[in-house]
Short mmCIF file of C-alpha atoms in Angstrom, two decimals:
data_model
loop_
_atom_site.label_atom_id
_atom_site.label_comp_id
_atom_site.label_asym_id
_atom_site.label_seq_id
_atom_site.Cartn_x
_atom_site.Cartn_y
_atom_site.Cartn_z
CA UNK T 135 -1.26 30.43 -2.92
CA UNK T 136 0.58 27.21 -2.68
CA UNK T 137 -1.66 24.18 -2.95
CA UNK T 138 -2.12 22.19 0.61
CA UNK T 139 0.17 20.19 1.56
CA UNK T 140 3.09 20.81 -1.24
CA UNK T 141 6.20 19.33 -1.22
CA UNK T 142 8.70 21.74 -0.22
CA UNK T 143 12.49 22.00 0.17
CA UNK T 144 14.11 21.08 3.39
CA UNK T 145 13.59 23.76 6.03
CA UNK T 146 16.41 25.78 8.03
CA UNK T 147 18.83 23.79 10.42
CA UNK T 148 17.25 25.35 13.55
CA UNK T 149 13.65 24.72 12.36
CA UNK T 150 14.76 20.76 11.64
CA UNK T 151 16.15 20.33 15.24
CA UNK T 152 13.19 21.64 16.92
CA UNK T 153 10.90 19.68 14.97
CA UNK T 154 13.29 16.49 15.84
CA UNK T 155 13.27 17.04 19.50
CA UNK T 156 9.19 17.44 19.50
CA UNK T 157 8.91 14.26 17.41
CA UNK T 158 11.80 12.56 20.02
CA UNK T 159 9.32 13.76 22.24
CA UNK T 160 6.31 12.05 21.08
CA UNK T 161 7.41 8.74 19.98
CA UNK T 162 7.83 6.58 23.83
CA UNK T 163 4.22 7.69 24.43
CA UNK T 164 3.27 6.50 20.84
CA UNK T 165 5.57 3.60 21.53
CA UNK T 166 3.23 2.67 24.78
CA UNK T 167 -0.28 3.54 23.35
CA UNK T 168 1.02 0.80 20.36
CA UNK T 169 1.58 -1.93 22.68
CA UNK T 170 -1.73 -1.33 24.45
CA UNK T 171 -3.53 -1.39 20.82
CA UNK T 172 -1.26 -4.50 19.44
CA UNK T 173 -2.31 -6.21 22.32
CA UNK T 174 -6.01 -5.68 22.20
CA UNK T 175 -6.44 -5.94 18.57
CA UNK T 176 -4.58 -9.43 18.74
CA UNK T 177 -6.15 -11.08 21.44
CA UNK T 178 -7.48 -14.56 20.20
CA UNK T 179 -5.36 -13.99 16.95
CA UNK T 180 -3.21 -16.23 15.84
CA UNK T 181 -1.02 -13.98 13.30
CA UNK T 182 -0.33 -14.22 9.51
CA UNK T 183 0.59 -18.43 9.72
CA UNK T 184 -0.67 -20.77 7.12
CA UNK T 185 -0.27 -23.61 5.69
CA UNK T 186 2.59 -24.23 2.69
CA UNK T 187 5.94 -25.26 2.35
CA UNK T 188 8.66 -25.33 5.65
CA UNK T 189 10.02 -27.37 8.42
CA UNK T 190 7.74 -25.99 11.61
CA UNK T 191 4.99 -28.11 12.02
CA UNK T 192 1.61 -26.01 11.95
CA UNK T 193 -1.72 -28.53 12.86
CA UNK T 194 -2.82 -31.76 11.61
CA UNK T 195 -6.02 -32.46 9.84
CA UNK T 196 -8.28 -34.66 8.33
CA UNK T 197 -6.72 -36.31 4.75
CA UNK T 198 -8.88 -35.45 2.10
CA UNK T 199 -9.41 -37.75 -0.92
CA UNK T 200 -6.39 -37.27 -3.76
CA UNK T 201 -3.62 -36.32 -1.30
CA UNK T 202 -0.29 -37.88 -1.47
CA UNK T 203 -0.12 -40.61 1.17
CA UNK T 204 2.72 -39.63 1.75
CA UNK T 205 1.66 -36.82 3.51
CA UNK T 206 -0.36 -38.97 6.38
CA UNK T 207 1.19 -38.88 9.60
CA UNK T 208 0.45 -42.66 10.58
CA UNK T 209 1.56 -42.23 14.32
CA UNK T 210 -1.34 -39.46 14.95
CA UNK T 211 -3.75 -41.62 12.53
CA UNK T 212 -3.59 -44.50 14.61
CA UNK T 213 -4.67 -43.00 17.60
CA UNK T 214 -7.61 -43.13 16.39
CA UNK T 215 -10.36 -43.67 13.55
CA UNK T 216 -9.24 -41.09 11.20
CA UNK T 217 -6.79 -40.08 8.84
CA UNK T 218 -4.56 -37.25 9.61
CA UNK T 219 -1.83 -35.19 7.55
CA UNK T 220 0.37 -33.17 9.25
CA UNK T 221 0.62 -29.86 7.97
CA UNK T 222 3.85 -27.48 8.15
CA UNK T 223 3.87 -24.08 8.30
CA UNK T 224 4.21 -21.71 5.42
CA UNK T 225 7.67 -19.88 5.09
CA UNK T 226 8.98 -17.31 2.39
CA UNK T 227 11.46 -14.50 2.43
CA UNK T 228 9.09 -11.50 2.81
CA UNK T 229 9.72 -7.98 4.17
CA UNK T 230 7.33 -5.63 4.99
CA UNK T 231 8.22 -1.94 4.78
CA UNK T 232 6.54 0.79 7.14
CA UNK T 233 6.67 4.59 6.50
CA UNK T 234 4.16 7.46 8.34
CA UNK T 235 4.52 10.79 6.79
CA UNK T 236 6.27 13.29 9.23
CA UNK T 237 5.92 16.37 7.69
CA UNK T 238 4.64 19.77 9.30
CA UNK T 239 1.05 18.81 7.98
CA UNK T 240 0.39 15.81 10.08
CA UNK T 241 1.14 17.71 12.92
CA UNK T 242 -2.58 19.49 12.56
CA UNK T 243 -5.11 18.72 15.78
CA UNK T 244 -8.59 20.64 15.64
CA UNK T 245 -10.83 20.72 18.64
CA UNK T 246 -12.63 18.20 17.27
CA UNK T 247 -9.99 15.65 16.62
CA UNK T 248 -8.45 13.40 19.97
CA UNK T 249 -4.78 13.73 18.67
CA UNK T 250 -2.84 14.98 16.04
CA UNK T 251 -2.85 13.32 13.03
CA UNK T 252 1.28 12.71 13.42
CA UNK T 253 0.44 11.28 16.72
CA UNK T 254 -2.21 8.96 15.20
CA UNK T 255 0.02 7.84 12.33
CA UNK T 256 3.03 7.04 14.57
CA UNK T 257 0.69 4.78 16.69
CA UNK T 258 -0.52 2.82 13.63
CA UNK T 259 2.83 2.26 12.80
CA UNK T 260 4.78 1.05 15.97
CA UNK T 261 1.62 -0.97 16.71
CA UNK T 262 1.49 -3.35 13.27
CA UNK T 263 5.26 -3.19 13.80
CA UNK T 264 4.67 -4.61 16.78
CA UNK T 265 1.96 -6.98 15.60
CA UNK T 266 4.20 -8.17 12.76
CA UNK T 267 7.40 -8.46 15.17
CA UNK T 268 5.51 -11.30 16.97
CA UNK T 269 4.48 -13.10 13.47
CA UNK T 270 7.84 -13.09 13.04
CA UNK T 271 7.86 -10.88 9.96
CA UNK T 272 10.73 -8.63 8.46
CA UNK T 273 9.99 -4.77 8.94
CA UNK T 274 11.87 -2.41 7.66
CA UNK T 275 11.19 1.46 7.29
CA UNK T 276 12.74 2.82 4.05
CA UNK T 277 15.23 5.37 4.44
CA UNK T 278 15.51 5.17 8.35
CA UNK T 279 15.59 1.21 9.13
CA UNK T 280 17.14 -1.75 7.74
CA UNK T 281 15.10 -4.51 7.85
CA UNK T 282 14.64 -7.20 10.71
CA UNK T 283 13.50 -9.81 11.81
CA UNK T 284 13.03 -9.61 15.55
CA UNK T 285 10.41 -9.25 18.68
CA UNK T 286 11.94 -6.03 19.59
CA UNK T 287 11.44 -4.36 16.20
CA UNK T 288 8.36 -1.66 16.85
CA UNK T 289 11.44 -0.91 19.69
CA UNK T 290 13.86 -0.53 17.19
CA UNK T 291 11.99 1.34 14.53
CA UNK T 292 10.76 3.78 17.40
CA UNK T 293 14.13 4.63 18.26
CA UNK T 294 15.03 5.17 14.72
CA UNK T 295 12.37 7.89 14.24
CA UNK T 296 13.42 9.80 16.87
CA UNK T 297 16.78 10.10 15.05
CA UNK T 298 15.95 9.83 11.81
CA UNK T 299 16.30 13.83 10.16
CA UNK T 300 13.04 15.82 8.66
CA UNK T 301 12.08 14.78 5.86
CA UNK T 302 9.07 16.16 3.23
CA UNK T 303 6.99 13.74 0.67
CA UNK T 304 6.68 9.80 -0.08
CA UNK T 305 9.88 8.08 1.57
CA UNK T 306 12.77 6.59 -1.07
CA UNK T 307 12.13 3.17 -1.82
CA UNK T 308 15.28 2.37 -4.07
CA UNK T 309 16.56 0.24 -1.76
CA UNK T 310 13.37 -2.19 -2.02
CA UNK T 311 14.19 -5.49 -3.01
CA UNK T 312 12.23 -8.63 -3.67
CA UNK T 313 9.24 -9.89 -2.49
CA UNK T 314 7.96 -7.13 -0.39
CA UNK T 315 4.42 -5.62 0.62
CA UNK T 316 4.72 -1.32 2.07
CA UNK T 317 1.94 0.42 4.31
CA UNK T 318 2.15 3.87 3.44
CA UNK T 319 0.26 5.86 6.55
CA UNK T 320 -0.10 9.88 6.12
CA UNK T 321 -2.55 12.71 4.95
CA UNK T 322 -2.01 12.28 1.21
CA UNK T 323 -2.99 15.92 0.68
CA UNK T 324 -1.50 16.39 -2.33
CA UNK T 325 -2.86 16.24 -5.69
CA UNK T 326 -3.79 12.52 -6.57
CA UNK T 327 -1.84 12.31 -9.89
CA UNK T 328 0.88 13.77 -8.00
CA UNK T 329 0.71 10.50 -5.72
CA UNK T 330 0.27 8.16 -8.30
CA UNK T 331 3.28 9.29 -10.04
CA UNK T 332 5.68 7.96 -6.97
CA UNK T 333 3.37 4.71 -6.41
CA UNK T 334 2.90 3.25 -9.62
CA UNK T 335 6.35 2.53 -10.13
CA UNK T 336 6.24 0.44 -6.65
CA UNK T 337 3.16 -1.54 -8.54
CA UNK T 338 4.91 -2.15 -11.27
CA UNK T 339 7.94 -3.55 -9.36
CA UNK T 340 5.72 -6.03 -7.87
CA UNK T 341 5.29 -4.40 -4.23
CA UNK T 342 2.07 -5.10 -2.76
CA UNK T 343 0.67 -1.83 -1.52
CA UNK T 344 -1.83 -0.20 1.29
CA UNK T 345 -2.30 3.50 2.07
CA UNK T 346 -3.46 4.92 5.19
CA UNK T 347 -4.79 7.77 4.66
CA UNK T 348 -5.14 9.86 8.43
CA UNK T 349 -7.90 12.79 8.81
CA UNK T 350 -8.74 15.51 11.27
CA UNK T 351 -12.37 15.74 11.39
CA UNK T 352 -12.42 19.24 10.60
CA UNK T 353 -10.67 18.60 7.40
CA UNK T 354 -13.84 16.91 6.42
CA UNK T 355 -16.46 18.56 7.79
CA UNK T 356 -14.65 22.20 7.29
CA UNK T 357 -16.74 23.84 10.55
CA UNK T 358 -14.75 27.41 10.15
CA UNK T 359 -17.17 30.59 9.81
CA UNK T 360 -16.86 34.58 9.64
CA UNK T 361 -13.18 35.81 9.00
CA UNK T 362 -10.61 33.05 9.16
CA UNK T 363 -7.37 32.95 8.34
CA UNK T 364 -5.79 29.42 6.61
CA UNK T 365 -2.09 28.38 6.96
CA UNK T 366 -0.20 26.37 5.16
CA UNK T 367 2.26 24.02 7.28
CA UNK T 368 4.38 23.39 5.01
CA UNK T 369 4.92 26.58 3.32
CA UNK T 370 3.84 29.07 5.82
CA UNK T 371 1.87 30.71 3.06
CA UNK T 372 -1.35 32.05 4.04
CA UNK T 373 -5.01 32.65 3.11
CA UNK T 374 -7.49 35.14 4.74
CA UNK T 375 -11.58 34.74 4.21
CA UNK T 376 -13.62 37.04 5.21
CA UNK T 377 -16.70 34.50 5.50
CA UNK T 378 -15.26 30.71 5.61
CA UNK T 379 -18.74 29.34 5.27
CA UNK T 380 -19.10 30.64 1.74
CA UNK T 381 -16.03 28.49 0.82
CA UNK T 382 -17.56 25.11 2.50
CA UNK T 383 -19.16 23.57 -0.74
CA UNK T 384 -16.28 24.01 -3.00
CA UNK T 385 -13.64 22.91 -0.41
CA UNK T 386 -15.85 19.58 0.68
CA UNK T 387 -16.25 19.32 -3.41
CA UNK T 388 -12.26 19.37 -4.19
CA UNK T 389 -11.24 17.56 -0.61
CA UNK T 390 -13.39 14.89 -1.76
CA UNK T 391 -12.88 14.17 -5.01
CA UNK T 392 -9.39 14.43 -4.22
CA UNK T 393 -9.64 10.97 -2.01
CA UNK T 394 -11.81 9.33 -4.43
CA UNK T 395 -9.37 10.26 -7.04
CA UNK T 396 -6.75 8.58 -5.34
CA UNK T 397 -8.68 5.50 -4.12
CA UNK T 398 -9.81 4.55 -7.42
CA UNK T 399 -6.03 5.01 -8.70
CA UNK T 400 -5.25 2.70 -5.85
CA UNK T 401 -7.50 0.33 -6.80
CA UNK T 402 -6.57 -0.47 -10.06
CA UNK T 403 -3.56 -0.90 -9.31
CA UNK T 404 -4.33 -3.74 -6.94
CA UNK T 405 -3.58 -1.85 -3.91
CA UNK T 406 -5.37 -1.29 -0.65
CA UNK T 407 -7.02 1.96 0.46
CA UNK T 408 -7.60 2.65 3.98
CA UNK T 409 -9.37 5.97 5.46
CA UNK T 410 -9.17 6.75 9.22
CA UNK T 411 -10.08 9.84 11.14
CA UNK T 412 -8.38 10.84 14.23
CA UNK T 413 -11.55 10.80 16.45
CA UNK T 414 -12.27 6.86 15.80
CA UNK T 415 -10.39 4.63 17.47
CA UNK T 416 -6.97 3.69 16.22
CA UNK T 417 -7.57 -0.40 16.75
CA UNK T 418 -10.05 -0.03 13.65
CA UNK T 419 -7.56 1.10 11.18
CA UNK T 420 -5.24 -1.45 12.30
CA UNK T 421 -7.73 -4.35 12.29
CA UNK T 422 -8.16 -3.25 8.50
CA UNK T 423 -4.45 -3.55 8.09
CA UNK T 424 -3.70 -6.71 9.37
CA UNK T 425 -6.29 -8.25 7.55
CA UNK T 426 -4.86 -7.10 4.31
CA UNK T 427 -2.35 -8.20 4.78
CA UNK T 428 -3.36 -11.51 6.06
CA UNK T 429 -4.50 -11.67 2.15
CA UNK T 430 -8.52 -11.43 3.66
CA UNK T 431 -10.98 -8.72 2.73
CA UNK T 432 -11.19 -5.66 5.31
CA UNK T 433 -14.40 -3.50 6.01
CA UNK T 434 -15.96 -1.89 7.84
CA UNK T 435 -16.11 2.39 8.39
CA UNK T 436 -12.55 2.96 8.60
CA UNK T 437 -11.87 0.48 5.70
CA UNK T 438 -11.72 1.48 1.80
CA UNK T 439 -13.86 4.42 2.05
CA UNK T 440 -14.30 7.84 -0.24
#
């Protein structure tokens, strides 16, 4: 029995197309669910500016004792009793690069869950695309987009899905270059050394990293009973049990150890762990995004959770 969620060769030509035109599909209703989350989750927010070195002029405030004086901005200061410096905003050469697993496993949806877990993961990513495209950040998707710099890039990337061909496992990142931070958003249902094998060469290369890690509820609370039959998406392979409930302990045992495995890994290698189940809302997961990587600590029960 093939463990869940293996990476397997690239299925038959027939197989790929149908899978491409259900994904084609799926993506402009993904693509308007995004925008409705992007703009609820930003309202009041004022993206990822800060202060630092640039020409745009960000805010003035109060000079603090040991500045430069050159620094004051004398026409503001005389308006009134205070001192003023006039701050510019910060500005680097930084790409961030968006993937969401597409595989045959993500497209799972129990009773219990609100969409399928491909659905879910293809909203999280056009909506921080879309978030990021108005902070004026570089996006690129590796292996299917180029990256850009423009407001219509959660557009672009969307349309770039739908064409992009079937694909199994963690994306290429060879063309990565420079100064870069990824948000990796799927199941992660292999085995956690497995996972860390592909990552910790990103680490290493000085990528900043967050994982997304998307859950059907019945995947954790496993509520199968009697005779049930298990298939494996990605390798059709089956499993038949005559009583499922005798199998809950050891599957909630491995499942879990499995994500704690991998957080940990994450973890010490400076990267950011994110859990999210399909029948929370999707703005939570993406509030804990953004703040990471605003550089500010995220919470809460969707944030870096076991």
């Amino acid at each position: 029995m093939a463990s869940i969620g293996q990476i397997v060769e690239q299925t038959s030509g027939s197989d790929v197309l149908a899978r491409a035109r259900q994904r084609a599909a799926l993506v402009p209703d993904c693509m308007v669910e995004a925008r409705r989350i992007a703009n609820t989750v930003t309202a009041g927010w004022h993206g990822r500016r800060k202060r630092g070195i640039g020409e745009n002029f960000w805010q003035f405030r109060p000079y603090a004792d040991g500045e430069s004086l050159s620094r004051i901005d004398w026409r503001r200061s005389a308006r009134d009793d205070h001192t003023y410096v006039r701050d510019r905003e910060w500005e680097a050469a930084h790409t961030i690069w968006l993937w969401a697993d597409l595989s045959p496993s993500m497209m799972y949806k129990s009773t219990l869950g609100t969409v399928s877990k491909e659905s879910r993961a293809l909203v999280l990513l056009l909506a921080l695309a879309e978030i990021l495209a108005r902070s004026g950040e570089r996006i690129g998707c590796p292996g299917i987009m180029e990256p850009v710099s423009a407001r219509n890039a959660a557009e672009r990337l969307a349309n770039a899905i739908m064409h992009a061909p079937a694909t199994t496992g963690l994306p290429d990142t060879s063309m990565i270059r420079g100064a870069s931070d990824i948000v990796l958003i799927g199941d992660f249902l292999d085995d956690a050394t497995t996972i860390m094998e592909r990552l910790s060469p990103l680490a290493r290369r000085g990528l900043g990293g967050h994982v997304v890690e998307i859950a059907d509820p019945a995947e954790e609370v496993f509520p199968y009973s009697g005779r049930t039959e298990f298939s494996d998406p990605e390798t059709g392979e089956k499993l038949t049990s005559g009583r499922a409930e005798t199998i809950r302990e050891d599957y909630a045992r491995a499942y879990f150890a499995r994500r704690e495995a991998l957080s940990s890994s994450l973890r010490r290698l400076g990267w950011n762990f994110i859990f999210h189940r399909t029948d929370h809302l999707a703005s939570e997961a993406l509030v804990a995004m953004h703040m990471y990587l605003s550089g500010s600590p995220a919470g809460g029960r969707n944030g870096d959770r076991p």
